[in-house]
Each structure stands twice: as structure tokens, then as C-alpha cells.
Coordinates of C-alpha atoms in Angstrom, one line a residue:
M1 CA -60.3 -155.8 46.6
A2 CA -58.6 -156.9 43.3
L3 CA -58.7 -154.6 40.4
R4 CA -58.8 -155.4 37.0
I5 CA -59.2 -152.9 33.8
A6 CA -59.4 -154.1 30.1
F7 CA -60.0 -152.1 27.2
T8 CA -61.2 -153.1 23.5
K9 CA -61.9 -151.0 21.1
R10 CA -64.8 -149.7 21.3
T11 CA -65.8 -150.3 25.7
L12 CA -64.2 -150.2 28.1
S13 CA -64.6 -152.6 31.6
I14 CA -63.6 -152.4 35.3
H15 CA -64.0 -155.8 36.7
Y16 CA -63.5 -156.2 40.6
S17 CA -63.9 -159.7 42.4
K18 CA -66.7 -159.6 44.1
Y19 CA -69.2 -157.8 41.5
V20 CA -68.8 -155.9 38.1
C21 CA -69.6 -151.9 38.6
H22 CA -69.9 -151.1 34.6
S23 CA -69.4 -152.4 31.2
V24 CA -70.4 -149.3 28.2
N25 CA -69.3 -148.2 25.0
A26 CA -66.9 -145.6 25.4
L27 CA -68.3 -142.6 23.6
P28 CA -72.1 -143.0 23.6
F29 CA -73.6 -140.1 22.6
T30 CA -74.9 -139.4 19.2
T31 CA -77.9 -141.5 20.6
T32 CA -80.8 -139.4 21.7
S33 CA -83.0 -142.3 23.4
K34 CA -82.9 -141.7 26.8
E35 CA -81.6 -145.5 28.4
K36 CA -79.0 -144.6 25.5
E37 CA -78.1 -141.0 26.6
S38 CA -77.9 -142.2 30.3
E39 CA -75.7 -144.8 29.3
W40 CA -72.1 -141.8 28.7
V41 CA -73.2 -141.3 32.6
K42 CA -72.2 -144.8 33.1
S43 CA -68.9 -144.2 31.7
F44 CA -67.6 -141.7 33.7
A45 CA -68.1 -144.5 36.7
A46 CA -66.1 -146.8 34.4
L47 CA -63.0 -144.9 33.9
G48 CA -61.3 -145.1 36.5
D49 CA -57.8 -143.1 36.9
D50 CA -57.9 -142.8 33.4
H51 CA -57.2 -139.7 32.9
N52 CA -56.5 -138.3 29.1
R53 CA -59.8 -140.5 28.2
A54 CA -61.9 -139.4 31.1
I55 CA -60.6 -135.5 29.8
K56 CA -62.6 -137.4 26.6
I57 CA -65.1 -138.4 27.4
F58 CA -66.2 -134.7 29.4
D59 CA -65.1 -132.9 26.5
Q60 CA -67.6 -134.3 24.7
A61 CA -70.2 -134.8 27.1
A62 CA -70.1 -130.9 28.2
T63 CA -72.9 -129.9 26.2
K64 CA -75.5 -133.0 27.3
Y65 CA -73.6 -133.5 31.1
D66 CA -76.8 -131.4 33.1
D67 CA -79.4 -132.9 31.2
S68 CA -77.8 -135.9 31.3
I69 CA -76.3 -136.4 35.2
G70 CA -79.9 -133.9 36.1
A71 CA -82.6 -136.9 34.9
A72 CA -80.3 -139.2 37.4
G73 CA -81.0 -137.4 40.3
Y74 CA -77.7 -136.4 41.1
Q75 CA -77.3 -135.1 44.0
L76 CA -73.6 -134.7 45.1
P77 CA -74.1 -130.1 44.9
K78 CA -76.6 -130.7 47.0
M79 CA -74.9 -133.1 49.5
C80 CA -71.8 -130.6 49.8
S81 CA -74.5 -127.5 50.4
K82 CA -76.0 -129.1 53.2
L83 CA -72.6 -130.1 54.8
I84 CA -71.2 -126.4 54.0
K85 CA -74.0 -125.0 56.5
K86 CA -73.3 -127.5 59.3
H87 CA -69.8 -127.2 59.0
L88 CA -68.8 -123.7 57.9
F89 CA -71.3 -121.1 59.0
K90 CA -70.6 -122.1 62.6
N91 CA -67.2 -120.6 62.5
I92 CA -68.1 -117.9 60.7
D93 CA -68.2 -114.4 62.2
T94 CA -68.1 -111.8 59.8
D95 CA -70.0 -112.0 55.9
Y96 CA -70.1 -115.3 54.6
T97 CA -70.6 -114.6 50.9
T98 CA -67.3 -112.9 50.7
L99 CA -65.0 -116.3 51.1
K100 CA -63.0 -117.2 48.6
I101 CA -63.9 -120.7 47.4
L102 CA -62.4 -123.3 45.3
D103 CA -64.3 -125.8 43.0
V104 CA -61.7 -128.6 42.1
G105 CA -62.6 -129.8 39.1
C106 CA -65.9 -128.3 38.5
G107 CA -66.8 -129.2 35.3
T108 CA -70.0 -127.7 34.0
G109 CA -70.6 -125.5 37.0
L110 CA -72.9 -127.8 38.8
G111 CA -71.4 -127.5 42.3
G112 CA -70.7 -123.9 41.8
E113 CA -73.9 -123.2 41.1
Q114 CA -75.6 -124.2 43.9
L115 CA -73.5 -122.9 46.4
V116 CA -74.1 -119.4 45.0
K117 CA -77.9 -120.1 44.6
D118 CA -78.1 -120.9 48.6
Y119 CA -75.8 -119.3 49.8
G120 CA -74.8 -116.1 47.5
F121 CA -71.2 -116.7 47.5
K122 CA -69.7 -113.8 45.3
N123 CA -66.1 -115.3 45.1
V124 CA -66.3 -118.4 43.3
T125 CA -63.6 -120.2 41.6
G126 CA -63.4 -122.9 39.1
I127 CA -60.5 -125.3 37.7
D128 CA -61.0 -128.1 35.7
L129 CA -58.7 -129.8 32.5
S130 CA -61.8 -129.8 30.4
E131 CA -61.9 -126.8 28.0
E132 CA -65.9 -127.9 26.8
S133 CA -66.9 -128.2 30.3
L134 CA -65.4 -124.9 31.5
A135 CA -67.1 -123.3 28.4
V136 CA -70.0 -124.3 29.8
S137 CA -69.3 -123.1 33.3
K138 CA -68.8 -120.0 32.4
T139 CA -72.5 -118.9 30.5
K140 CA -73.3 -119.3 34.0
N141 CA -71.7 -116.1 35.3
I142 CA -71.1 -118.0 38.8
Y143 CA -67.9 -118.0 38.4
S144 CA -65.4 -115.1 39.6
K145 CA -63.3 -116.8 37.7
L146 CA -62.1 -120.3 35.5
M147 CA -58.8 -121.8 34.7
I148 CA -57.5 -124.4 33.5
C149 CA -55.3 -126.6 35.7
S150 CA -54.4 -130.7 35.8
L151 CA -54.8 -131.9 38.9
D152 CA -52.1 -134.3 38.3
K153 CA -49.4 -131.9 39.1
K154 CA -48.9 -128.6 40.6
L155 CA -51.2 -126.1 40.6
D156 CA -49.0 -123.1 40.0
K157 CA -51.7 -121.3 39.3
I158 CA -52.6 -120.7 42.6
N159 CA -51.1 -119.4 46.0
D160 CA -51.0 -120.1 48.9
N161 CA -53.6 -120.1 51.7
E162 CA -55.4 -118.5 48.8
F163 CA -58.5 -119.9 49.6
D164 CA -61.2 -120.6 52.5
V165 CA -63.3 -123.4 51.3
L166 CA -62.3 -126.4 48.9
I167 CA -65.1 -128.4 47.1
C168 CA -64.2 -131.3 44.9
L169 CA -67.3 -133.4 43.5
G170 CA -67.0 -136.4 41.2
V171 CA -63.0 -136.1 40.7
L172 CA -60.8 -138.2 43.0
T173 CA -61.9 -141.1 40.8
Y174 CA -59.9 -140.0 38.3
I175 CA -56.8 -138.7 40.3
Q176 CA -53.9 -141.1 40.3
N177 CA -51.6 -139.4 43.0
K178 CA -54.0 -138.6 45.6
Q179 CA -52.1 -137.8 48.4
F180 CA -50.0 -135.4 46.0
L181 CA -53.2 -133.7 45.3
F182 CA -54.2 -133.6 48.9
N183 CA -51.0 -131.7 49.9
E184 CA -51.5 -128.9 47.4
F185 CA -55.1 -128.9 48.4
S186 CA -53.7 -127.9 52.1
R187 CA -51.1 -125.9 51.1
I188 CA -54.0 -124.0 48.9
I189 CA -57.0 -123.7 51.5
K190 CA -56.2 -121.6 54.5
P191 CA -55.3 -122.8 58.3
N192 CA -58.7 -123.7 59.9
G193 CA -60.3 -123.5 56.1
I194 CA -62.9 -126.5 55.4
M195 CA -62.3 -129.0 52.1
M196 CA -65.1 -131.4 51.5
M197 CA -64.8 -133.9 48.7
S198 CA -66.8 -136.6 47.6
H199 CA -65.5 -140.4 46.8
R200 CA -67.0 -143.4 45.6
Q201 CA -67.6 -145.6 48.2
D202 CA -65.8 -148.8 46.2
F203 CA -62.6 -146.7 45.8
M204 CA -62.8 -145.2 49.1
M205 CA -62.1 -148.6 51.0
N206 CA -58.5 -149.0 49.2
D207 CA -58.0 -145.2 49.6
K208 CA -58.4 -144.5 52.6
W209 CA -55.1 -144.9 54.2
I210 CA -54.8 -141.6 52.3
F211 CA -57.2 -139.6 54.0
N212 CA -55.7 -141.0 57.1
E213 CA -52.2 -139.8 56.1
M214 CA -53.7 -136.3 56.3
E215 CA -55.2 -136.9 59.4
K216 CA -52.1 -137.3 61.4
V217 CA -50.9 -135.7 64.3
N218 CA -48.3 -133.1 62.2
D219 CA -46.1 -133.9 64.8
N220 CA -41.7 -134.5 64.5
D221 CA -42.8 -138.1 63.5
N222 CA -44.7 -136.6 60.5
K223 CA -42.1 -135.6 58.1
N224 CA -41.1 -135.9 54.5
D225 CA -37.7 -137.4 52.9
N226 CA -36.8 -133.5 53.4
G227 CA -36.7 -133.6 57.1
N228 CA -40.1 -130.9 56.0
K229 CA -43.3 -131.1 58.2
I230 CA -45.8 -132.1 56.1
D231 CA -49.3 -130.3 56.3
H232 CA -51.9 -132.4 57.8
W233 CA -56.0 -132.1 58.2
K234 CA -58.6 -132.9 60.6
C235 CA -61.4 -135.0 59.7
L236 CA -65.0 -133.6 60.4
E237 CA -67.2 -135.8 58.9
L238 CA -67.2 -138.7 56.6
T239 CA -71.5 -139.9 55.7
E240 CA -72.4 -143.2 55.4
P241 CA -72.3 -144.1 51.4
F242 CA -75.3 -142.9 49.4
K243 CA -77.0 -143.0 45.6
H244 CA -75.3 -139.7 44.7
L245 CA -77.6 -140.9 40.9
P246 CA -80.6 -142.6 42.3
D247 CA -82.8 -142.0 39.7
D248 CA -80.9 -144.5 37.2
P249 CA -81.5 -147.4 38.8
S250 CA -78.9 -149.3 36.8
Y251 CA -76.2 -147.4 38.2
G252 CA -77.6 -145.9 41.8
D253 CA -77.6 -149.4 43.0
H254 CA -74.2 -150.5 41.9
C255 CA -71.8 -147.5 42.6
L256 CA -72.6 -145.4 46.2
A257 CA -70.9 -142.5 46.9
H258 CA -69.5 -141.1 50.6
M259 CA -68.6 -137.2 51.5
Y260 CA -65.5 -136.2 52.9
V261 CA -65.4 -133.5 55.5
A262 CA -62.3 -132.1 56.5
Q263 CA -60.7 -128.5 58.8
N264 CA -57.0 -127.7 57.2
K265 CA -54.5 -127.7 60.4
K266 CA -51.0 -127.3 59.2
C267 CA -48.3 -125.5 61.2

């Protein structure tokens, strides 16, 4: 599927060969009308992997984000919670509330908030590059730690095998080097730990090969240029595409999302 990105002074558009996903004002945060206020929600979908622009928009939207995306019926936190119950608890024979959870690209904390509400997790760490979004997360008192981290670089603030569970909701769209990030996920998650990621359906068409690479058996044929074995994981579930903003009709019908669940199987 061909992708063409066009920038103008006020408008960013992403066009696909089969359809136009969105064309929206870059910074539509000054209006108070319901119709205009929802436009910045759509603008996130149009950013693609424009990392710096994404940070700017999330910073400016931070104080309005929860209300606006909530009005659009944001489904990713609820879907993640359901999959946690399905895939995590059957493998846990201890107090699951003490598991170490990492919320990657936590933003204003909607994902972590959902998990703490549903399951009482006590040790949730959030990382994001939007300082304003982290400031909102801090007010919710659900994270044991919040850190500013870039997902395009090594997560050097996080140790190997530090976390039991990783969630990453509404983030991969903005990541340029997903294969590097996935290897970082495998490094910081414990063996047999669970990873849950959302990804837009239209982007998954082009990116599924990266997920497939991480699913390859870690054998002698799966080494990097230095001869070291490559970490890998096992796919537990790839959901059917669903409307993750169903109450915004101009958005939900065009851009659907998958949830991808994997178990870390590194050697």
C-alpha cells in the first residue's frame, strides 16, 4: 500500500492509495465546540511516525486528552484489560497485584488507570516523552514511577528482565524503528512475561513482518551480525480489527486497530 505524506503550513495529510485516512488542522486546540474539539483526536491518526510533531501535539492536548478521547469511546484500555485477564492470570499462582507492570507511552495514564481499577496492580511504571502528559498521569496517583524516555533509543533507565508485563497502547504508529523497540521490549521483560500492544490496522499491513521476525525460533539461523542470538517471543493472540474510537463516526469507520499479545520466550 503506497503512502504519501504531504505537509502544508496548517494541514498535515496522510494519503493511501486506496483511501484518505484524515486531513486535519495541525493544532486545533483553541476551539471549544464539540465538532472542532474532536479534530485533534483525529490529528493523532494523521501523524504517522512524525515523532517530534507527535510529542508537540500530545503536550498541547494533555489537559484535554482524557475528556476528548473518552467522548470518542476510546476502547484500547478496556480491550487491554480483557486480554490481561485472558492471558496473564491463568499463568500466575502468586499475588498478581505485586507484578511489575510497564506502561510504554503511558501518556495521561488511561491504560494504567484501567488496569489498577480492574485488578489492583500496585507496581505500575509509566514512560513517555510528553512531559505534559506525564504531569497529568502523576495527578492520578496510580504509577509507582514515571519516567521521561524516548522509544527511539535504548531504554537505558530500565534494567534487563525488570518487568513482568508490558502494555503499549496507541504508540506504535509514531515509532520509526519498531524492530529495535521490540528487541528492547524483549530485553526488559522477564522470560515468559507478557507484552500487549495495539497497532492500527492500516499500519499493521506493512508492519506485520516485524512482528513475524520476533516470532521466529531462536536457533542458530536467527542471529544478528555479531553472531549473537536474537531475542524472540511467541504470539498468543492477534485480535480481529475493531473500532477503538467507535463514538467518533468520522474516525472510527476509517481507522481500526488490532491488539497483539505475545509471551517473551528469549533464551
